[in-house]
Amino acid sequence: MDWSALAAELDAIGCALTGPLLTVAQCQEIAELYGDDKRFRSTVDMGRHRLGSGEYRYFGDPLPPPVRALRAAFYPFLLPVARLWAARLGRAAPWPDTLDAWLADCHRAGQRLPTPLLLRYRAGDWNALHRDLYGELVFPLQIVIGLDAPGVDYTGGEFLLVEQRMRAQSRGSAHILPRGHALIFTTRDRPTPSARGWSASPMRHGVSTVRTGERHTLGLIFHDAA
């Protein structure tokens, strides 16, 4: 992948869509894990918790090999962006060179629960705007990978981002996730140019209502949960 171009897009709008990462068969293999209860540590009913409508499941340890491999492969490419953003905002950059070292830091801080997850939306389901923060330690970027074909397996269900801009109205965007592609996006906030240098612009994400069919995605979060 052209990481320079992806980093530039992250700087410009807070998200970036990759090229294809997974084959159709690999997407189906991951989506089919949803029915295997022993793979997961918890299941969240979004309607019950007023988070929208639909369901998602957090993987337990050990993570399935493709999920573990994808998270480990992305980390070193996202790390320079994370460190650059921290420098722009005058913040500490606590992220070590390897994902294993970073997760060890999370565990020492009491964040020991794995956070990669599978999400399933059916017709009428949606996800409220939110941020995936599970403790004091946060990695500033995360990933969602589409596992079904938009317009074929489902309609609607666009991925939503809303950026709160300083002294201005919020800016929203909607993104279609092609099957097997990954969208890299901001976890909590990102640096944006201001008259005094750089300011932190908070961002939230969600999913618009699925109109027909069934939509599965894989979420990769790079900090574990308390």
Short mmCIF file of C-alpha atoms in Angstrom, two decimals:
data_model
loop_
_atom_site.label_atom_id
_atom_site.label_comp_id
_atom_site.label_asym_id
_atom_site.label_seq_id
_atom_site.Cartn_x
_atom_site.Cartn_y
_atom_site.Cartn_z
CA MET A 1 0.00 0.00 0.00
CA ASP A 2 1.01 3.61 -0.54
CA TRP A 3 1.45 4.59 3.09
CA SER A 4 2.51 8.14 2.25
CA ALA A 5 -0.78 8.71 0.45
CA LEU A 6 -2.77 7.06 3.26
CA ALA A 7 -1.02 9.23 5.86
CA ALA A 8 -1.76 12.35 3.81
CA GLU A 9 -5.44 11.39 3.63
CA LEU A 10 -5.53 10.79 7.39
CA ASP A 11 -4.07 14.27 7.86
CA ALA A 12 -6.63 15.82 5.52
CA ILE A 13 -9.89 14.24 6.70
CA GLY A 14 -9.13 11.89 9.61
CA CYS A 15 -9.66 8.64 7.70
CA ALA A 16 -8.21 6.74 4.73
CA LEU A 17 -9.45 3.78 2.71
CA THR A 18 -6.94 1.10 1.75
CA GLY A 19 -6.95 -1.12 -1.29
CA PRO A 20 -8.11 -4.75 -1.03
CA LEU A 21 -6.57 -6.70 1.86
CA LEU A 22 -8.69 -9.84 2.02
CA THR A 23 -10.15 -12.16 -0.60
CA VAL A 24 -13.85 -12.97 -0.72
CA ALA A 25 -13.12 -16.35 0.84
CA GLN A 26 -11.10 -14.78 3.67
CA CYS A 27 -13.90 -12.30 4.36
CA GLN A 28 -16.43 -15.12 4.50
CA GLU A 29 -14.17 -17.12 6.82
CA ILE A 30 -13.92 -14.25 9.30
CA ALA A 31 -17.64 -13.36 9.10
CA GLU A 32 -18.58 -16.98 9.79
CA LEU A 33 -16.72 -16.85 13.10
CA TYR A 34 -19.66 -14.83 14.41
CA GLY A 35 -21.61 -18.01 15.15
CA ASP A 36 -18.78 -19.66 17.10
CA ASP A 37 -19.53 -18.71 20.71
CA LYS A 38 -16.25 -19.97 22.09
CA ARG A 39 -14.33 -17.39 20.06
CA PHE A 40 -15.77 -14.44 21.99
CA ARG A 41 -15.48 -13.00 25.49
CA SER A 42 -18.67 -10.91 25.35
CA THR A 43 -21.64 -9.96 23.16
CA VAL A 44 -23.20 -6.48 23.16
CA ASP A 45 -26.84 -5.84 22.23
CA MET A 46 -26.70 -2.23 21.02
CA GLY A 47 -30.43 -1.63 21.51
CA ARG A 48 -30.29 -2.74 25.14
CA HIS A 49 -27.48 -0.28 25.88
CA ARG A 50 -28.99 2.58 23.81
CA LEU A 51 -26.07 2.42 21.38
CA GLY A 52 -28.25 1.92 18.31
CA SER A 53 -29.63 -1.37 17.02
CA GLY A 54 -27.75 -4.54 16.18
CA GLU A 55 -25.08 -6.62 17.83
CA TYR A 56 -21.32 -6.98 18.12
CA ARG A 57 -18.99 -9.48 19.78
CA TYR A 58 -15.54 -8.98 21.29
CA PHE A 59 -13.04 -11.72 20.54
CA GLY A 60 -11.46 -13.51 23.47
CA ASP A 61 -7.89 -14.74 23.80
CA PRO A 62 -6.35 -16.24 21.81
CA LEU A 63 -7.43 -14.13 18.86
CA PRO A 64 -8.13 -16.01 15.61
CA PRO A 65 -4.89 -16.11 13.56
CA PRO A 66 -6.08 -13.76 10.75
CA VAL A 67 -7.32 -11.18 13.28
CA ARG A 68 -4.08 -11.32 15.26
CA ALA A 69 -2.00 -11.10 12.06
CA LEU A 70 -3.89 -8.10 10.67
CA ARG A 71 -3.57 -6.11 13.88
CA ALA A 72 0.15 -6.87 14.17
CA ALA A 73 0.77 -6.02 10.50
CA PHE A 74 -0.94 -2.61 10.65
CA TYR A 75 0.64 -1.35 13.87
CA PRO A 76 4.14 -0.44 12.58
CA PHE A 77 2.67 1.50 9.65
CA LEU A 78 0.24 3.45 11.83
CA LEU A 79 2.83 4.18 14.52
CA PRO A 80 4.61 7.06 12.67
CA VAL A 81 1.26 8.83 12.17
CA ALA A 82 0.40 8.37 15.85
CA ARG A 83 3.74 9.83 16.93
CA LEU A 84 3.52 12.74 14.49
CA TRP A 85 0.03 13.64 15.69
CA ALA A 86 1.17 13.54 19.33
CA ALA A 87 4.09 15.84 18.53
CA ARG A 88 1.82 18.33 16.78
CA LEU A 89 -0.45 18.47 19.83
CA GLY A 90 2.42 18.63 22.31
CA ARG A 91 1.43 15.34 23.88
CA ALA A 92 3.40 12.33 25.08
CA ALA A 93 3.75 9.47 22.57
CA PRO A 94 3.74 6.37 24.81
CA TRP A 95 3.57 3.83 21.99
CA PRO A 96 6.61 1.52 21.73
CA ASP A 97 7.98 0.10 18.49
CA THR A 98 6.01 -3.17 18.59
CA LEU A 99 2.39 -4.05 19.19
CA ASP A 100 3.37 -6.74 21.72
CA ALA A 101 5.22 -4.15 23.81
CA TRP A 102 2.29 -1.74 23.62
CA LEU A 103 -0.22 -4.40 24.67
CA ALA A 104 2.08 -5.33 27.56
CA ASP A 105 1.91 -1.69 28.67
CA CYS A 106 -1.89 -1.84 28.45
CA HIS A 107 -1.96 -4.99 30.56
CA ARG A 108 0.28 -3.49 33.24
CA ALA A 109 -2.18 -0.56 33.40
CA GLY A 110 -5.07 -2.97 34.00
CA GLN A 111 -6.31 -3.00 30.38
CA ARG A 112 -6.14 -6.76 29.77
CA LEU A 113 -9.24 -7.54 27.70
CA PRO A 114 -8.83 -7.91 23.91
CA THR A 115 -10.77 -5.37 21.87
CA PRO A 116 -10.90 -6.69 18.25
CA LEU A 117 -14.54 -7.31 17.43
CA LEU A 118 -17.02 -8.55 14.85
CA LEU A 119 -20.11 -6.45 14.17
CA ARG A 120 -23.33 -7.70 12.60
CA TYR A 121 -26.09 -5.42 11.31
CA ARG A 122 -29.39 -6.52 9.81
CA ALA A 123 -32.14 -4.48 8.14
CA GLY A 124 -33.08 -1.60 10.44
CA ASP A 125 -29.88 -1.75 12.49
CA TRP A 126 -27.57 1.22 13.07
CA ASN A 127 -24.78 2.38 15.39
CA ALA A 128 -24.84 5.64 17.34
CA LEU A 129 -21.90 8.03 17.14
CA HIS A 130 -19.27 7.08 19.71
CA ARG A 131 -15.57 6.64 20.47
CA ASP A 132 -13.87 3.36 21.45
CA LEU A 133 -12.07 4.36 24.65
CA TYR A 134 -11.53 1.59 27.18
CA GLY A 135 -9.05 3.05 29.68
CA GLU A 136 -6.30 5.61 30.13
CA LEU A 137 -4.10 4.13 27.38
CA VAL A 138 -5.40 4.87 23.88
CA PHE A 139 -3.96 4.36 20.41
CA PRO A 140 -5.15 7.25 18.20
CA LEU A 141 -6.04 5.21 15.10
CA GLN A 142 -8.18 2.14 14.49
CA ILE A 143 -9.49 0.11 11.56
CA VAL A 144 -12.74 -1.34 10.25
CA ILE A 145 -12.73 -3.93 7.44
CA GLY A 146 -15.79 -4.64 5.32
CA LEU A 147 -16.65 -8.35 5.10
CA ASP A 148 -19.73 -8.16 2.83
CA ALA A 149 -20.38 -6.52 -0.55
CA PRO A 150 -22.27 -3.20 -0.31
CA GLY A 151 -25.12 -2.97 -2.78
CA VAL A 152 -25.19 -6.76 -3.08
CA ASP A 153 -25.28 -8.29 0.40
CA TYR A 154 -26.80 -5.17 1.97
CA THR A 155 -27.85 -1.60 1.26
CA GLY A 156 -27.42 1.42 3.52
CA GLY A 157 -25.04 0.92 6.42
CA GLU A 158 -22.56 3.65 5.48
CA PHE A 159 -19.71 4.23 7.92
CA LEU A 160 -20.12 7.68 9.49
CA LEU A 161 -17.52 10.10 10.86
CA VAL A 162 -18.28 13.40 12.58
CA GLU A 163 -15.52 15.89 13.38
CA GLN A 164 -16.10 18.63 15.94
CA ARG A 165 -14.26 21.67 14.58
CA MET A 166 -13.02 24.50 16.77
CA ARG A 167 -15.30 27.55 16.63
CA ALA A 168 -17.26 26.04 13.73
CA GLN A 169 -20.08 23.64 13.00
CA SER A 170 -19.26 19.92 13.04
CA ARG A 171 -18.34 18.22 9.77
CA GLY A 172 -19.75 14.81 8.85
CA SER A 173 -18.79 12.28 6.18
CA ALA A 174 -20.17 8.93 5.01
CA HIS A 175 -18.04 6.10 3.63
CA ILE A 176 -18.89 2.87 1.82
CA LEU A 177 -16.70 -0.08 2.84
CA PRO A 178 -15.86 -2.32 -0.12
CA ARG A 179 -15.55 -5.97 0.83
CA GLY A 180 -12.01 -6.80 1.92
CA HIS A 181 -10.92 -3.15 2.19
CA ALA A 182 -9.96 -1.38 5.41
CA LEU A 183 -10.87 2.11 6.55
CA ILE A 184 -8.30 3.63 8.90
CA PHE A 185 -9.83 6.33 11.08
CA THR A 186 -9.32 8.51 14.14
CA THR A 187 -10.05 6.93 17.52
CA ARG A 188 -10.49 10.03 19.70
CA ASP A 189 -9.18 13.27 18.19
CA ARG A 190 -6.71 14.45 15.58
CA PRO A 191 -4.54 17.54 15.00
CA THR A 192 -5.94 20.19 12.69
CA PRO A 193 -4.23 23.45 11.69
CA SER A 194 -5.25 26.53 13.64
CA ALA A 195 -4.14 30.16 13.97
CA ARG A 196 -1.91 29.12 16.89
CA GLY A 197 -0.44 26.00 15.31
CA TRP A 198 -2.39 22.79 15.90
CA SER A 199 -5.64 22.07 17.73
CA ALA A 200 -7.25 18.77 18.72
CA SER A 201 -10.46 18.07 16.81
CA PRO A 202 -12.61 15.41 18.53
CA MET A 203 -14.09 12.77 16.24
CA ARG A 204 -16.83 10.18 16.66
CA HIS A 205 -17.92 7.35 14.39
CA GLY A 206 -21.04 5.28 13.77
CA VAL A 207 -23.04 3.44 11.10
CA SER A 208 -26.14 4.63 9.22
CA THR A 209 -29.25 2.47 9.12
CA VAL A 210 -28.97 -0.74 7.10
CA ARG A 211 -31.92 -0.81 4.71
CA THR A 212 -31.71 -4.38 3.43
CA GLY A 213 -29.59 -7.50 3.89
CA GLU A 214 -26.87 -8.21 6.44
CA ARG A 215 -23.60 -6.34 7.03
CA HIS A 216 -20.54 -7.74 8.85
CA THR A 217 -17.38 -5.83 9.66
CA LEU A 218 -14.16 -6.59 11.54
CA GLY A 219 -12.96 -3.90 13.95
CA LEU A 220 -9.29 -3.64 14.92
CA ILE A 221 -8.55 -1.49 17.97
CA PHE A 222 -4.94 -1.21 19.08
CA HIS A 223 -5.41 -0.76 22.83
CA ASP A 224 -6.94 -3.37 25.12
CA ALA A 225 -9.74 -2.76 27.61
CA ALA A 226 -9.97 -2.54 31.39
#
